[in-house]
PDB file of C-alpha atoms in Angstrom:
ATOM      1  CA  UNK A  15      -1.881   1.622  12.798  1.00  0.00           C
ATOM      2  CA  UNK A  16      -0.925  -1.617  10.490  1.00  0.00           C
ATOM      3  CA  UNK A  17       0.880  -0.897   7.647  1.00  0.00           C
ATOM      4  CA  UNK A  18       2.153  -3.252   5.033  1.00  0.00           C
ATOM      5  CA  UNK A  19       5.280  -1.665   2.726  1.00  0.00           C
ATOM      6  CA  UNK A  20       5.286  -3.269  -0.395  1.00  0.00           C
ATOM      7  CA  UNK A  21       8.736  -2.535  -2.363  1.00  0.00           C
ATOM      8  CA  UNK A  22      11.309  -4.546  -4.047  1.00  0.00           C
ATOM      9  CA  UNK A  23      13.962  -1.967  -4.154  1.00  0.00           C
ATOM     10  CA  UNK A  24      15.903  -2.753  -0.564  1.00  0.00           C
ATOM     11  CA  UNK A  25      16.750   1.020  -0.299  1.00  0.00           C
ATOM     12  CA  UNK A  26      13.560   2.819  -0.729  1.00  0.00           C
ATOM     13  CA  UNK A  27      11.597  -0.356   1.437  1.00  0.00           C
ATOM     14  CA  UNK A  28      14.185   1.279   4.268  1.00  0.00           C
ATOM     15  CA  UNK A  29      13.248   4.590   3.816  1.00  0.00           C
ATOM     16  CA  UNK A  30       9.494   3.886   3.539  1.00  0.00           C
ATOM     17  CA  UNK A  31      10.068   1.964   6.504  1.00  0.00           C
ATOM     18  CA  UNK A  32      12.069   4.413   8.828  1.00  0.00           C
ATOM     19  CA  UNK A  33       9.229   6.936   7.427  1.00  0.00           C
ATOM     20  CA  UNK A  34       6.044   4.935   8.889  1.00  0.00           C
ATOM     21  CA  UNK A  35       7.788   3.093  11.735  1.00  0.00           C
ATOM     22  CA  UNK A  36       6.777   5.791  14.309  1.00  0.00           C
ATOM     23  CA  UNK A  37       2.825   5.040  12.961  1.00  0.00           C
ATOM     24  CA  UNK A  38       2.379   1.879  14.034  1.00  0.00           C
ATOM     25  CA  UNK A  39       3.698  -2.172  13.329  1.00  0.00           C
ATOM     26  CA  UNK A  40       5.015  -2.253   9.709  1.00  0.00           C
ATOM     27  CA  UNK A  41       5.547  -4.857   7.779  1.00  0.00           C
ATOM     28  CA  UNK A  42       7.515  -5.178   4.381  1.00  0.00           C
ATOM     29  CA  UNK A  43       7.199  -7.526   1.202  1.00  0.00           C
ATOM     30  CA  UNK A  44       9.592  -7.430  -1.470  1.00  0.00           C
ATOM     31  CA  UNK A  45       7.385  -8.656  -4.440  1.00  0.00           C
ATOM     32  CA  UNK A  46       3.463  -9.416  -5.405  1.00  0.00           C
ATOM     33  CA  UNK A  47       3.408 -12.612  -3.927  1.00  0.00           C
ATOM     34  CA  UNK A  48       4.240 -11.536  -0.318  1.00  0.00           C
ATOM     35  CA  UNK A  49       1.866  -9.124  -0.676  1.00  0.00           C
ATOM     36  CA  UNK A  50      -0.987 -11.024  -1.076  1.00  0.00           C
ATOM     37  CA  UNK A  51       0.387 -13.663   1.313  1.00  0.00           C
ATOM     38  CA  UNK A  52       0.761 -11.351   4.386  1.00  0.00           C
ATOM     39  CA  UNK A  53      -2.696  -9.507   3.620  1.00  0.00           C
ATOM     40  CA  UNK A  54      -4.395 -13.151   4.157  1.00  0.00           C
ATOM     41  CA  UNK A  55      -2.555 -13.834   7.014  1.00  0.00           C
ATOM     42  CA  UNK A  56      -3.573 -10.152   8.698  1.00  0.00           C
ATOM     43  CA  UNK A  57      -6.869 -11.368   7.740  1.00  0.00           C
ATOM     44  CA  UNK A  58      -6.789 -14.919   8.770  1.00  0.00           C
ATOM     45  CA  UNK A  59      -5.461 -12.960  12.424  1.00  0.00           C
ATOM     46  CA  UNK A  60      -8.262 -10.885  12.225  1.00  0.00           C
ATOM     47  CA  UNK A  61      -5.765  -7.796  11.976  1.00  0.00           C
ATOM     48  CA  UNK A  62      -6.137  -6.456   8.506  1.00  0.00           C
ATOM     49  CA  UNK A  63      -4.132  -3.901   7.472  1.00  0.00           C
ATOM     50  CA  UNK A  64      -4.901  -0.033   7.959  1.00  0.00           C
ATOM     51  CA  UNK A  65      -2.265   1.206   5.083  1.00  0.00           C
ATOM     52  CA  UNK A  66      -0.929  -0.598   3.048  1.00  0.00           C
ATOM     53  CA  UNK A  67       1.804   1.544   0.437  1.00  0.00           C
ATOM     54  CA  UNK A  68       2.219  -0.559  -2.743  1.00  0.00           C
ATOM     55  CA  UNK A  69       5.267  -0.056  -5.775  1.00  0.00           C
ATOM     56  CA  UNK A  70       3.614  -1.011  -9.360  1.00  0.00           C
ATOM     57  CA  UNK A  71       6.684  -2.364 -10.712  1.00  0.00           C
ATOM     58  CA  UNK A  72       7.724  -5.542  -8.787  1.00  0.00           C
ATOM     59  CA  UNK A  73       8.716  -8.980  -9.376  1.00  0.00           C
ATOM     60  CA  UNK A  74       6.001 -11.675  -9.735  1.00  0.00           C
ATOM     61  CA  UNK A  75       2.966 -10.085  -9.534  1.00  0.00           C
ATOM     62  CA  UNK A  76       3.325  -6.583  -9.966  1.00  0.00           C
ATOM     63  CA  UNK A  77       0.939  -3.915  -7.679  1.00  0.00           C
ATOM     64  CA  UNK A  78      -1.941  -3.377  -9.870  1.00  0.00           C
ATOM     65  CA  UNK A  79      -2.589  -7.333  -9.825  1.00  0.00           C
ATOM     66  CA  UNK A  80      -1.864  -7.011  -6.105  1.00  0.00           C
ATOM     67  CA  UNK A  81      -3.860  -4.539  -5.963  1.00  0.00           C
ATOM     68  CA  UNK A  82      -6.813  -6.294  -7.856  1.00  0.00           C
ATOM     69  CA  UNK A  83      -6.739  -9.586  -5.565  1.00  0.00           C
ATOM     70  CA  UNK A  84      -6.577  -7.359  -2.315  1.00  0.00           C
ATOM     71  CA  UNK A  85      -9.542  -5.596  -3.514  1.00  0.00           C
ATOM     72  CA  UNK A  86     -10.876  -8.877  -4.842  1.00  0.00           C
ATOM     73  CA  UNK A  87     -10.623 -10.148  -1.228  1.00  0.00           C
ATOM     74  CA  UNK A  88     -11.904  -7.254   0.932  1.00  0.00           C
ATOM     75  CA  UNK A  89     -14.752  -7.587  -1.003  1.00  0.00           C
ATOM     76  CA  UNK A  90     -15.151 -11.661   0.016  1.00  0.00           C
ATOM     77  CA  UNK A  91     -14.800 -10.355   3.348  1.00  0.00           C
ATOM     78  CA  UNK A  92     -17.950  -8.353   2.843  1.00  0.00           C
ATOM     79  CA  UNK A  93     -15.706  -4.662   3.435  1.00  0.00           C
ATOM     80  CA  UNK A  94     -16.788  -1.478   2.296  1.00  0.00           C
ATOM     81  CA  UNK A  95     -14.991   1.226   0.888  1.00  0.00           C
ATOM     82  CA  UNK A  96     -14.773   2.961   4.028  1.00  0.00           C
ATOM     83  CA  UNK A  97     -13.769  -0.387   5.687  1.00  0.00           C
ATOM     84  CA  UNK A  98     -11.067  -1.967   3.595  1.00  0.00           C
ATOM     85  CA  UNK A  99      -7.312  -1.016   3.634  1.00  0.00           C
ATOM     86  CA  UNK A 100      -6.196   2.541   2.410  1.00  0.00           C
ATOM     87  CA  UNK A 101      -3.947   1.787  -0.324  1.00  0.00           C
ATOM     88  CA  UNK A 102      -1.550   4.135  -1.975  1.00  0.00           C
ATOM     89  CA  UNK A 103       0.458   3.205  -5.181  1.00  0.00           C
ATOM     90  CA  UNK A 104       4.137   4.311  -5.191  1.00  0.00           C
ATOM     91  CA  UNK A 105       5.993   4.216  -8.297  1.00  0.00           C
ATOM     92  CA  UNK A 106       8.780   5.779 -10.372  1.00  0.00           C
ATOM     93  CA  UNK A 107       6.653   5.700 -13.452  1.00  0.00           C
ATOM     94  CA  UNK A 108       3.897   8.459 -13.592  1.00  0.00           C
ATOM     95  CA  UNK A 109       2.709   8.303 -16.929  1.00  0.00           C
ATOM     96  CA  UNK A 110      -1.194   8.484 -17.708  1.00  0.00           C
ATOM     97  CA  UNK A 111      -1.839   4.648 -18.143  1.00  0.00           C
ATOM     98  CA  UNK A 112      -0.068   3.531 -14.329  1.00  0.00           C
ATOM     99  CA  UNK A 113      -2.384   6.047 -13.036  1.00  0.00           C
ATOM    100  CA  UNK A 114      -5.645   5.739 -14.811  1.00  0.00           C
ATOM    101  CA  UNK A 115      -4.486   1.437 -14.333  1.00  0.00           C
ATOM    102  CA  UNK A 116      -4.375   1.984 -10.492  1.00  0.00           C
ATOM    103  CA  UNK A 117      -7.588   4.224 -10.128  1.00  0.00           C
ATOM    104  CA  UNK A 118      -9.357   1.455 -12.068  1.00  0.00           C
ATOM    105  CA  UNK A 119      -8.032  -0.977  -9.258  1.00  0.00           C
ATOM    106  CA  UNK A 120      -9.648   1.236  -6.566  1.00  0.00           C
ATOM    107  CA  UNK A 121      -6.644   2.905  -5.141  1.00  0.00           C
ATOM    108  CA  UNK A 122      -6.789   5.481  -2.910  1.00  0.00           C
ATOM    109  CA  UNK A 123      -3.721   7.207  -3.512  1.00  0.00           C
ATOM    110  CA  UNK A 124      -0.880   7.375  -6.086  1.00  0.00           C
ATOM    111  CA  UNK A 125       3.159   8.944  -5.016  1.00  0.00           C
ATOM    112  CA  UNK A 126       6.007   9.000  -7.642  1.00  0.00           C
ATOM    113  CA  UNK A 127       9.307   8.723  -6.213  1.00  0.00           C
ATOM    114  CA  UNK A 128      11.220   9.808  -4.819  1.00  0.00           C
ATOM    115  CA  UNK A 129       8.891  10.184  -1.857  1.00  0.00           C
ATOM    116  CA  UNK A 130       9.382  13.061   0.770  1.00  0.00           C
ATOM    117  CA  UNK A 131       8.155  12.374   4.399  1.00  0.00           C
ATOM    118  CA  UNK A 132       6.015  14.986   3.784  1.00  0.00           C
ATOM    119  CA  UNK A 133       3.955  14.399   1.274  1.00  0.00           C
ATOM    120  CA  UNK A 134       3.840  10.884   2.039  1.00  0.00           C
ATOM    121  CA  UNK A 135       2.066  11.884   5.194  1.00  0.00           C
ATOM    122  CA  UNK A 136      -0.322  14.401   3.871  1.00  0.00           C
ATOM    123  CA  UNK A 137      -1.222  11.671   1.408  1.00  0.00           C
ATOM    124  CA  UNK A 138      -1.687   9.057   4.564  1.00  0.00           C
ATOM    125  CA  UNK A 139      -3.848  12.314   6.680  1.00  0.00           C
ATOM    126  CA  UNK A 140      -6.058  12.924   3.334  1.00  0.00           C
ATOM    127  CA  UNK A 141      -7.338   9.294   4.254  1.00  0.00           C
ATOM    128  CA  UNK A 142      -8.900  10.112   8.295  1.00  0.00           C
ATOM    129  CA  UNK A 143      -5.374   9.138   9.446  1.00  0.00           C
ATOM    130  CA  UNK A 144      -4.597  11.203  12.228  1.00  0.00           C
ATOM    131  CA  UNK A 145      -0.772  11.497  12.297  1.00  0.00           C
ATOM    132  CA  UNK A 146       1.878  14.128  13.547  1.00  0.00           C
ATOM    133  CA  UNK A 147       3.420  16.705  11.780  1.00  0.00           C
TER     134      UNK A 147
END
């Protein structure tokens, strides 16, 4: 599995990233920008990502816009729901509007921290991901 860890908090991108290390190559972005950049380059490589886990609240572009333009370019690239990259929104900030914001981006998944291990992977598994216990 690919997975891209999109954070800008230092400590909780390296928990995420102890977390999903044993799944697969992951990759980490500390703002909006990086985001997008490293999704085009897994594309330009022809190696999308499978997961991608994505904080609202970061510098530059924050993850609903990063969101939108990942979204924006699956859809260029002709993928289908099924298809494009599972993403699941990770935030501190669970009020209504962040989640109704992020469902209307087409996420597929929404945490509030602080994340356990396990429901970050039952939220990963409710997406076909077959992962250990």
């Amino acid at each position: 599995m690919k997975i891209l860890i999109a954070e800008d908090d230092f400590v909780s991108r390296k928990i995420l990233n102890t977390q999903l290390t044993p799944l697969g190559k992951v990759d980490c972005a500390a703002n909006g920008n990086e985001v997008f950049i490293a999704v085009k380059m897994a594309f330009e490589e022809n190696q999308p990502y499978d997961l991608i886990c994505l904080d609202i609240m970061m510098p530059e572009v924050d993850g609903i816009m990063a969101l939108k333009k990942i979204r924006q370019l699956e859809a260029q690239k002709g993928l289908s729901p099924e298809t494009r990259s599972k993403i699941i929104m990770i935030t501190a900030l669970s009020d209504k509007n962040h989640v109704m914001a992020a469902a209307q981006a087409n996420c597929d998944g929404f945490l509030v921290k602080p994340i356990e291990k396990k429901r970050l992977f039952d939220e990963i598994r409710k997406h076909g991901f077959d992962i250990p216990e």
